[in-house]
Amino acid sequence: MDRQMDKIFLYGMKADTLIGVYDWERERKQTLILDLEISVPERTGTSDNIGDTIHYGEVCEVVRRSLAEQDFLLLETLAEHIAQLILNDFGAAKVRVRIVKPGILPDVAQVGIEIERTRE
């Protein structure tokens, strides 16, 4: 029988990091837009205790700090990094990470990636 899961989300979160494979992309940090969906056990809504859930303010702070301190070539690697960070550091059961790299291609509104990972 499947456990029911609720989710918290952060949509439109901005974070700066050095990302890209081209030299011109690596000259300065770029602002990415992240959408995160993090599954939490259903019971978190019944206790009214922050310790029984995942503190989304802390998630935001940890993700931004991690991206500011590192650099990546590929969005795929960056998305995997964020997913593992949330699964491992916050004990999430499941996470969906969507990253948009705005303004990178002419006449393309959004370029990005979306992944979903589950804790094993």
mmCIF file of N, CA and C in Angstrom:
data_model
loop_
_atom_site.group_PDB
_atom_site.id
_atom_site.type_symbol
_atom_site.label_atom_id
_atom_site.label_comp_id
_atom_site.label_asym_id
_atom_site.label_seq_id
_atom_site.Cartn_x
_atom_site.Cartn_y
_atom_site.Cartn_z
ATOM 1 N N MET A 1 0.842 -1.189 0.000
ATOM 2 C CA MET A 1 0.000 0.000 0.000
ATOM 3 C C MET A 1 0.884 1.249 0.000
ATOM 4 N N ASP A 2 0.585 2.198 -0.868
ATOM 5 C CA ASP A 2 1.366 3.423 -0.970
ATOM 6 C C ASP A 2 1.099 4.337 0.212
ATOM 7 N N ARG A 3 2.179 4.946 0.702
ATOM 8 C CA ARG A 3 2.026 5.984 1.719
ATOM 9 C C ARG A 3 1.545 7.247 1.037
ATOM 10 N N GLN A 4 0.621 7.940 1.652
ATOM 11 C CA GLN A 4 0.184 9.206 1.084
ATOM 12 C C GLN A 4 1.245 10.263 1.374
ATOM 13 N N MET A 5 1.467 11.111 0.382
ATOM 14 C CA MET A 5 2.458 12.156 0.544
ATOM 15 C C MET A 5 1.854 13.492 0.148
ATOM 16 N N ASP A 6 2.128 14.486 0.946
ATOM 17 C CA ASP A 6 1.789 15.859 0.599
ATOM 18 C C ASP A 6 3.067 16.489 0.067
ATOM 19 N N LYS A 7 2.969 17.694 -0.438
ATOM 20 C CA LYS A 7 4.184 18.338 -0.909
ATOM 21 C C LYS A 7 4.175 19.814 -0.567
ATOM 22 N N ILE A 8 5.361 20.299 -0.323
ATOM 23 C CA ILE A 8 5.574 21.730 -0.221
ATOM 24 C C ILE A 8 6.254 22.142 -1.515
ATOM 25 N N PHE A 9 6.111 23.389 -1.877
ATOM 26 C CA PHE A 9 6.731 23.813 -3.125
ATOM 27 C C PHE A 9 7.293 25.219 -3.011
ATOM 28 N N LEU A 10 8.309 25.448 -3.803
ATOM 29 C CA LEU A 10 8.893 26.767 -3.993
ATOM 30 C C LEU A 10 8.919 26.983 -5.494
ATOM 31 N N TYR A 11 8.145 27.908 -5.989
ATOM 32 C CA TYR A 11 8.068 28.187 -7.422
ATOM 33 C C TYR A 11 8.675 29.562 -7.698
ATOM 34 N N GLY A 12 9.469 29.626 -8.739
ATOM 35 C CA GLY A 12 10.041 30.904 -9.153
ATOM 36 C C GLY A 12 11.192 31.373 -8.287
ATOM 37 N N MET A 13 11.820 30.466 -7.562
ATOM 38 C CA MET A 13 12.960 30.816 -6.718
ATOM 39 C C MET A 13 14.150 31.177 -7.595
ATOM 40 N N LYS A 14 14.771 32.293 -7.342
ATOM 41 C CA LYS A 14 15.942 32.708 -8.108
ATOM 42 C C LYS A 14 17.205 32.353 -7.342
ATOM 43 N N ALA A 15 18.195 31.874 -8.098
ATOM 44 C CA ALA A 15 19.484 31.525 -7.507
ATOM 45 C C ALA A 15 20.575 31.804 -8.536
ATOM 46 N N ASP A 16 21.697 32.281 -8.058
ATOM 47 C CA ASP A 16 22.820 32.614 -8.926
ATOM 48 C C ASP A 16 23.902 31.545 -8.834
ATOM 49 N N THR A 17 24.428 31.170 -10.002
ATOM 50 C CA THR A 17 25.526 30.218 -10.043
ATOM 51 C C THR A 17 26.276 30.383 -11.356
ATOM 52 N N LEU A 18 27.466 29.853 -11.394
ATOM 53 C CA LEU A 18 28.248 29.820 -12.625
ATOM 54 C C LEU A 18 27.863 28.540 -13.352
ATOM 55 N N ILE A 19 27.271 28.698 -14.535
ATOM 56 C CA ILE A 19 26.740 27.550 -15.276
ATOM 57 C C ILE A 19 26.958 27.744 -16.761
ATOM 58 N N GLY A 20 27.327 26.665 -17.449
ATOM 59 C CA GLY A 20 27.425 26.719 -18.902
ATOM 60 C C GLY A 20 28.676 26.047 -19.424
ATOM 61 N N VAL A 21 28.610 25.688 -20.690
ATOM 62 C CA VAL A 21 29.752 25.019 -21.323
ATOM 63 C C VAL A 21 30.582 25.975 -22.165
ATOM 64 N N TYR A 22 30.017 27.105 -22.543
ATOM 65 C CA TYR A 22 30.743 28.062 -23.377
ATOM 66 C C TYR A 22 31.527 29.041 -22.512
ATOM 67 N N ASP A 23 32.660 29.490 -23.018
ATOM 68 C CA ASP A 23 33.496 30.437 -22.271
ATOM 69 C C ASP A 23 32.722 31.688 -21.885
ATOM 70 N N TRP A 24 31.905 32.209 -22.813
ATOM 71 C CA TRP A 24 31.166 33.441 -22.523
ATOM 72 C C TRP A 24 30.148 33.237 -21.404
ATOM 73 N N GLU A 25 29.667 32.016 -21.211
ATOM 74 C CA GLU A 25 28.730 31.728 -20.121
ATOM 75 C C GLU A 25 29.438 31.688 -18.775
ATOM 76 N N ARG A 26 30.719 31.420 -18.799
ATOM 77 C CA ARG A 26 31.473 31.205 -17.569
ATOM 78 C C ARG A 26 32.170 32.482 -17.086
ATOM 79 N N GLU A 27 31.874 33.592 -17.744
ATOM 80 C CA GLU A 27 32.499 34.855 -17.356
ATOM 81 C C GLU A 27 31.869 35.447 -16.096
ATOM 82 N N ARG A 28 30.603 35.158 -15.879
ATOM 83 C CA ARG A 28 29.922 35.672 -14.681
ATOM 84 C C ARG A 28 28.760 34.755 -14.320
ATOM 85 N N LYS A 29 28.345 34.854 -13.069
ATOM 86 C CA LYS A 29 27.229 34.027 -12.611
ATOM 87 C C LYS A 29 25.951 34.414 -13.340
ATOM 88 N N GLN A 30 25.089 33.421 -13.519
ATOM 89 C CA GLN A 30 23.792 33.630 -14.145
ATOM 90 C C GLN A 30 22.694 33.371 -13.115
ATOM 91 N N THR A 31 21.588 34.066 -13.277
ATOM 92 C CA THR A 31 20.435 33.848 -12.417
ATOM 93 C C THR A 31 19.541 32.793 -13.053
ATOM 94 N N LEU A 32 19.298 31.737 -12.312
ATOM 95 C CA LEU A 32 18.412 30.657 -12.745
ATOM 96 C C LEU A 32 17.105 30.763 -11.980
ATOM 97 N N ILE A 33 16.057 30.193 -12.551
ATOM 98 C CA ILE A 33 14.759 30.157 -11.886
ATOM 99 C C ILE A 33 14.438 28.701 -11.573
ATOM 100 N N LEU A 34 14.189 28.415 -10.302
ATOM 101 C CA LEU A 34 13.957 27.049 -9.851
ATOM 102 C C LEU A 34 12.529 26.880 -9.359
ATOM 103 N N ASP A 35 11.947 25.747 -9.706
ATOM 104 C CA ASP A 35 10.695 25.288 -9.111
ATOM 105 C C ASP A 35 11.013 23.983 -8.396
ATOM 106 N N LEU A 36 10.731 23.944 -7.107
ATOM 107 C CA LEU A 36 10.997 22.747 -6.309
ATOM 108 C C LEU A 36 9.688 22.243 -5.713
ATOM 109 N N GLU A 37 9.453 20.943 -5.835
ATOM 110 C CA GLU A 37 8.333 20.289 -5.174
ATOM 111 C C GLU A 37 8.909 19.185 -4.310
ATOM 112 N N ILE A 38 8.608 19.229 -3.023
ATOM 113 C CA ILE A 38 9.224 18.336 -2.050
ATOM 114 C C ILE A 38 8.133 17.582 -1.306
ATOM 115 N N SER A 39 8.141 16.272 -1.420
ATOM 116 C CA SER A 39 7.135 15.454 -0.747
ATOM 117 C C SER A 39 7.441 15.341 0.736
ATOM 118 N N VAL A 40 6.389 15.467 1.528
ATOM 119 C CA VAL A 40 6.491 15.306 2.981
ATOM 120 C C VAL A 40 5.385 14.365 3.422
ATOM 121 N N PRO A 41 5.595 13.621 4.502
ATOM 122 C CA PRO A 41 4.536 12.711 4.973
ATOM 123 C C PRO A 41 3.258 13.473 5.310
ATOM 124 N N GLU A 42 2.129 12.841 5.072
ATOM 125 C CA GLU A 42 0.829 13.470 5.309
ATOM 126 C C GLU A 42 0.671 13.933 6.756
ATOM 127 N N ARG A 43 1.270 13.238 7.683
ATOM 128 C CA ARG A 43 1.107 13.556 9.106
ATOM 129 C C ARG A 43 1.617 14.944 9.468
ATOM 130 N N THR A 44 2.446 15.547 8.611
ATOM 131 C CA THR A 44 3.006 16.853 8.958
ATOM 132 C C THR A 44 1.925 17.910 9.132
ATOM 133 N N GLY A 45 0.800 17.743 8.473
ATOM 134 C CA GLY A 45 -0.278 18.713 8.590
ATOM 135 C C GLY A 45 -1.097 18.580 9.857
ATOM 136 N N THR A 46 -0.870 17.545 10.629
ATOM 137 C CA THR A 46 -1.665 17.336 11.837
ATOM 138 C C THR A 46 -0.955 17.757 13.115
ATOM 139 N N SER A 47 0.354 17.949 13.062
ATOM 140 C CA SER A 47 1.084 18.229 14.305
ATOM 141 C C SER A 47 1.283 19.713 14.575
ATOM 142 N N ASP A 48 1.307 20.549 13.532
ATOM 143 C CA ASP A 48 1.569 21.983 13.656
ATOM 144 C C ASP A 48 2.953 22.244 14.267
ATOM 145 N N ASN A 49 3.881 21.317 14.007
ATOM 146 C CA ASN A 49 5.239 21.419 14.541
ATOM 147 C C ASN A 49 6.214 21.491 13.364
ATOM 148 N N ILE A 50 7.006 22.546 13.293
ATOM 149 C CA ILE A 50 7.951 22.719 12.186
ATOM 150 C C ILE A 50 8.951 21.566 12.124
ATOM 151 N N GLY A 51 9.200 20.923 13.243
ATOM 152 C CA GLY A 51 10.120 19.792 13.270
ATOM 153 C C GLY A 51 9.591 18.549 12.571
ATOM 154 N N ASP A 52 8.285 18.521 12.291
ATOM 155 C CA ASP A 52 7.676 17.367 11.632
ATOM 156 C C ASP A 52 7.558 17.547 10.119
ATOM 157 N N THR A 53 8.096 18.627 9.613
ATOM 158 C CA THR A 53 8.010 18.889 8.179
ATOM 159 C C THR A 53 9.376 19.335 7.671
ATOM 160 N N ILE A 54 9.424 19.794 6.450
ATOM 161 C CA ILE A 54 10.650 20.330 5.875
ATOM 162 C C ILE A 54 10.487 21.838 5.811
ATOM 163 N N HIS A 55 11.391 22.539 6.417
ATOM 164 C CA HIS A 55 11.339 23.999 6.522
ATOM 165 C C HIS A 55 11.746 24.601 5.180
ATOM 166 N N TYR A 56 10.785 25.123 4.435
ATOM 167 C CA TYR A 56 11.086 25.593 3.079
ATOM 168 C C TYR A 56 12.010 26.802 3.072
ATOM 169 N N GLY A 57 12.007 27.601 4.131
ATOM 170 C CA GLY A 57 12.952 28.716 4.225
ATOM 171 C C GLY A 57 14.383 28.219 4.288
ATOM 172 N N GLU A 58 14.593 27.138 5.037
ATOM 173 C CA GLU A 58 15.931 26.552 5.126
ATOM 174 C C GLU A 58 16.335 25.900 3.810
ATOM 175 N N VAL A 59 15.389 25.266 3.124
ATOM 176 C CA VAL A 59 15.687 24.683 1.814
ATOM 177 C C VAL A 59 16.187 25.769 0.874
ATOM 178 N N CYS A 60 15.481 26.858 0.824
ATOM 179 C CA CYS A 60 15.842 27.976 -0.047
ATOM 180 C C CYS A 60 17.249 28.485 0.283
ATOM 181 N N GLU A 61 17.515 28.683 1.545
ATOM 182 C CA GLU A 61 18.816 29.184 1.988
ATOM 183 C C GLU A 61 19.943 28.210 1.631
ATOM 184 N N VAL A 62 19.753 26.930 1.897
ATOM 185 C CA VAL A 62 20.787 25.928 1.638
ATOM 186 C C VAL A 62 21.042 25.775 0.136
ATOM 187 N N VAL A 63 19.987 25.741 -0.652
ATOM 188 C CA VAL A 63 20.157 25.606 -2.108
ATOM 189 C C VAL A 63 20.886 26.816 -2.669
ATOM 190 N N ARG A 64 20.465 28.010 -2.301
ATOM 191 C CA ARG A 64 21.127 29.223 -2.814
ATOM 192 C C ARG A 64 22.600 29.268 -2.412
ATOM 193 N N ARG A 65 22.888 28.934 -1.164
ATOM 194 C CA ARG A 65 24.274 28.955 -0.689
ATOM 195 C C ARG A 65 25.116 27.929 -1.452
ATOM 196 N N SER A 66 24.572 26.737 -1.652
ATOM 197 C CA SER A 66 25.300 25.692 -2.364
ATOM 198 C C SER A 66 25.599 26.100 -3.804
ATOM 199 N N LEU A 67 24.623 26.691 -4.486
ATOM 200 C CA LEU A 67 24.834 27.105 -5.873
ATOM 201 C C LEU A 67 25.803 28.272 -5.970
ATOM 202 N N ALA A 68 25.797 29.150 -4.989
ATOM 203 C CA ALA A 68 26.718 30.285 -4.990
ATOM 204 C C ALA A 68 28.168 29.833 -4.810
ATOM 205 N N GLU A 69 28.357 28.709 -4.119
ATOM 206 C CA GLU A 69 29.701 28.223 -3.813
ATOM 207 C C GLU A 69 30.264 27.284 -4.867
ATOM 208 N N GLN A 70 29.441 26.858 -5.838
ATOM 209 C CA GLN A 70 29.886 25.868 -6.817
ATOM 210 C C GLN A 70 29.647 26.365 -8.229
ATOM 211 N N ASP A 71 30.212 25.633 -9.179
ATOM 212 C CA ASP A 71 29.911 25.920 -10.568
ATOM 213 C C ASP A 71 29.633 24.612 -11.293
ATOM 214 N N PHE A 72 28.887 24.711 -12.388
ATOM 215 C CA PHE A 72 28.426 23.541 -13.122
ATOM 216 C C PHE A 72 28.551 23.812 -14.612
ATOM 217 N N LEU A 73 28.747 22.763 -15.372
ATOM 218 C CA LEU A 73 28.723 22.877 -16.824
ATOM 219 C C LEU A 73 27.306 22.676 -17.352
ATOM 220 N N LEU A 74 26.611 21.682 -16.820
ATOM 221 C CA LEU A 74 25.310 21.274 -17.358
ATOM 222 C C LEU A 74 24.178 21.496 -16.364
ATOM 223 N N LEU A 75 23.018 21.877 -16.895
ATOM 224 C CA LEU A 75 21.823 21.968 -16.062
ATOM 225 C C LEU A 75 21.468 20.608 -15.471
ATOM 226 N N GLU A 76 21.723 19.546 -16.227
ATOM 227 C CA GLU A 76 21.422 18.197 -15.745
ATOM 228 C C GLU A 76 22.176 17.889 -14.452
ATOM 229 N N THR A 77 23.445 18.246 -14.414
ATOM 230 C CA THR A 77 24.266 18.024 -13.225
ATOM 231 C C THR A 77 23.789 18.892 -12.069
ATOM 232 N N LEU A 78 23.456 20.123 -12.384
ATOM 233 C CA LEU A 78 22.951 21.043 -11.372
ATOM 234 C C LEU A 78 21.639 20.542 -10.769
ATOM 235 N N ALA A 79 20.733 20.077 -11.604
ATOM 236 C CA ALA A 79 19.447 19.559 -11.116
ATOM 237 C C ALA A 79 19.654 18.343 -10.217
ATOM 238 N N GLU A 80 20.532 17.456 -10.619
ATOM 239 C CA GLU A 80 20.830 16.271 -9.801
ATOM 240 C C GLU A 80 21.427 16.680 -8.465
ATOM 241 N N HIS A 81 22.303 17.661 -8.473
ATOM 242 C CA HIS A 81 22.911 18.167 -7.238
ATOM 243 C C HIS A 81 21.831 18.674 -6.275
ATOM 244 N N ILE A 82 20.914 19.476 -6.789
ATOM 245 C CA ILE A 82 19.848 20.024 -5.944
ATOM 246 C C ILE A 82 18.953 18.906 -5.413
ATOM 247 N N ALA A 83 18.591 17.971 -6.267
ATOM 248 C CA ALA A 83 17.729 16.859 -5.840
ATOM 249 C C ALA A 83 18.389 16.073 -4.712
ATOM 250 N N GLN A 84 19.650 15.732 -4.873
ATOM 251 C CA GLN A 84 20.345 14.957 -3.845
ATOM 252 C C GLN A 84 20.508 15.750 -2.558
ATOM 253 N N LEU A 85 20.738 17.032 -2.675
ATOM 254 C CA LEU A 85 20.852 17.899 -1.507
ATOM 255 C C LEU A 85 19.563 17.865 -0.688
ATOM 256 N N ILE A 86 18.436 17.980 -1.357
ATOM 257 C CA ILE A 86 17.147 17.996 -0.654
ATOM 258 C C ILE A 86 16.804 16.615 -0.090
ATOM 259 N N LEU A 87 17.067 15.571 -0.855
ATOM 260 C CA LEU A 87 16.797 14.214 -0.363
ATOM 261 C C LEU A 87 17.669 13.881 0.840
ATOM 262 N N ASN A 88 18.947 14.197 0.756
ATOM 263 C CA ASN A 88 19.894 13.792 1.798
ATOM 264 C C ASN A 88 19.909 14.727 3.006
ATOM 265 N N ASP A 89 19.931 16.029 2.770
ATOM 266 C CA ASP A 89 20.064 16.974 3.880
ATOM 267 C C ASP A 89 18.746 17.243 4.604
ATOM 268 N N PHE A 90 17.631 17.076 3.901
ATOM 269 C CA PHE A 90 16.344 17.392 4.514
ATOM 270 C C PHE A 90 15.460 16.170 4.713
ATOM 271 N N GLY A 91 15.925 15.001 4.271
ATOM 272 C CA GLY A 91 15.171 13.771 4.491
ATOM 273 C C GLY A 91 13.896 13.665 3.684
ATOM 274 N N ALA A 92 13.827 14.379 2.574
ATOM 275 C CA ALA A 92 12.630 14.308 1.734
ATOM 276 C C ALA A 92 12.498 12.915 1.135
ATOM 277 N N ALA A 93 11.268 12.481 0.946
ATOM 278 C CA ALA A 93 11.021 11.182 0.335
ATOM 279 C C ALA A 93 11.112 11.266 -1.192
ATOM 280 N N LYS A 94 10.743 12.425 -1.727
ATOM 281 C CA LYS A 94 10.698 12.601 -3.169
ATOM 282 C C LYS A 94 10.852 14.085 -3.468
ATOM 283 N N VAL A 95 11.487 14.390 -4.594
ATOM 284 C CA VAL A 95 11.657 15.787 -4.975
ATOM 285 C C VAL A 95 11.571 15.921 -6.495
ATOM 286 N N ARG A 96 10.964 16.995 -6.918
ATOM 287 C CA ARG A 96 10.951 17.353 -8.337
ATOM 288 C C ARG A 96 11.666 18.695 -8.448
ATOM 289 N N VAL A 97 12.635 18.752 -9.361
ATOM 290 C CA VAL A 97 13.424 19.964 -9.563
ATOM 291 C C VAL A 97 13.250 20.402 -11.011
ATOM 292 N N ARG A 98 12.839 21.635 -11.187
ATOM 293 C CA ARG A 98 12.725 22.227 -12.526
ATOM 294 C C ARG A 98 13.587 23.471 -12.527
ATOM 295 N N ILE A 99 14.475 23.579 -13.518
ATOM 296 C CA ILE A 99 15.380 24.717 -13.615
ATOM 297 C C ILE A 99 15.207 25.370 -14.975
ATOM 298 N N VAL A 100 15.038 26.681 -14.964
ATOM 299 C CA VAL A 100 14.938 27.458 -16.190
ATOM 300 C C VAL A 100 16.154 28.381 -16.261
ATOM 301 N N LYS A 101 16.767 28.386 -17.430
ATOM 302 C CA LYS A 101 17.903 29.264 -17.710
ATOM 303 C C LYS A 101 17.380 30.313 -18.702
ATOM 304 N N PRO A 102 16.876 31.437 -18.184
ATOM 305 C CA PRO A 102 16.195 32.399 -19.059
ATOM 306 C C PRO A 102 17.162 33.164 -19.966
ATOM 307 N N GLY A 103 16.648 33.523 -21.136
ATOM 308 C CA GLY A 103 17.380 34.396 -22.036
ATOM 309 C C GLY A 103 18.639 33.825 -22.642
ATOM 310 N N ILE A 104 18.783 32.522 -22.659
ATOM 311 C CA ILE A 104 20.022 31.921 -23.131
ATOM 312 C C ILE A 104 20.034 31.716 -24.649
ATOM 313 N N LEU A 105 18.864 31.492 -25.248
ATOM 314 C CA LEU A 105 18.780 31.316 -26.698
ATOM 315 C C LEU A 105 17.868 32.389 -27.285
ATOM 316 N N PRO A 106 18.274 32.963 -28.405
ATOM 317 C CA PRO A 106 17.404 33.967 -29.031
ATOM 318 C C PRO A 106 16.073 33.346 -29.464
ATOM 319 N N ASP A 107 15.031 34.080 -29.273
ATOM 320 C CA ASP A 107 13.678 33.679 -29.679
ATOM 321 C C ASP A 107 13.177 32.413 -28.993
ATOM 322 N N VAL A 108 13.736 32.094 -27.824
ATOM 323 C CA VAL A 108 13.269 30.972 -27.009
ATOM 324 C C VAL A 108 12.998 31.531 -25.608
ATOM 325 N N ALA A 109 11.770 31.426 -25.166
ATOM 326 C CA ALA A 109 11.387 32.021 -23.884
ATOM 327 C C ALA A 109 12.071 31.335 -22.704
ATOM 328 N N GLN A 110 12.119 30.007 -22.727
ATOM 329 C CA GLN A 110 12.700 29.282 -21.603
ATOM 330 C C GLN A 110 13.438 28.046 -22.091
ATOM 331 N N VAL A 111 14.574 27.812 -21.503
ATOM 332 C CA VAL A 111 15.330 26.581 -21.699
ATOM 333 C C VAL A 111 15.560 26.014 -20.313
ATOM 334 N N GLY A 112 15.428 24.695 -20.165
ATOM 335 C CA GLY A 112 15.643 24.157 -18.836
ATOM 336 C C GLY A 112 15.543 22.654 -18.787
ATOM 337 N N ILE A 113 15.432 22.177 -17.569
ATOM 338 C CA ILE A 113 15.335 20.741 -17.312
ATOM 339 C C ILE A 113 14.415 20.521 -16.130
ATOM 340 N N GLU A 114 13.809 19.357 -16.101
ATOM 341 C CA GLU A 114 12.999 18.933 -14.963
ATOM 342 C C GLU A 114 13.331 17.488 -14.653
ATOM 343 N N ILE A 115 13.626 17.211 -13.394
ATOM 344 C CA ILE A 115 13.891 15.838 -12.961
ATOM 345 C C ILE A 115 13.061 15.538 -11.717
ATOM 346 N N GLU A 116 12.853 14.273 -11.471
ATOM 347 C CA GLU A 116 12.165 13.825 -10.267
ATOM 348 C C GLU A 116 12.981 12.680 -9.681
ATOM 349 N N ARG A 117 13.239 12.751 -8.390
ATOM 350 C CA ARG A 117 14.016 11.721 -7.715
ATOM 351 C C ARG A 117 13.305 11.286 -6.444
ATOM 352 N N THR A 118 13.478 10.013 -6.115
ATOM 353 C CA THR A 118 12.906 9.443 -4.912
ATOM 354 C C THR A 118 14.031 8.858 -4.072
ATOM 355 N N ARG A 119 13.900 9.022 -2.776
ATOM 356 C CA ARG A 119 14.920 8.476 -1.886
ATOM 357 C C ARG A 119 14.814 6.952 -1.903
ATOM 358 N N GLU A 120 15.943 6.310 -1.957
ATOM 359 C CA GLU A 120 15.964 4.841 -2.001
ATOM 360 C C GLU A 120 16.075 4.264 -0.632
#
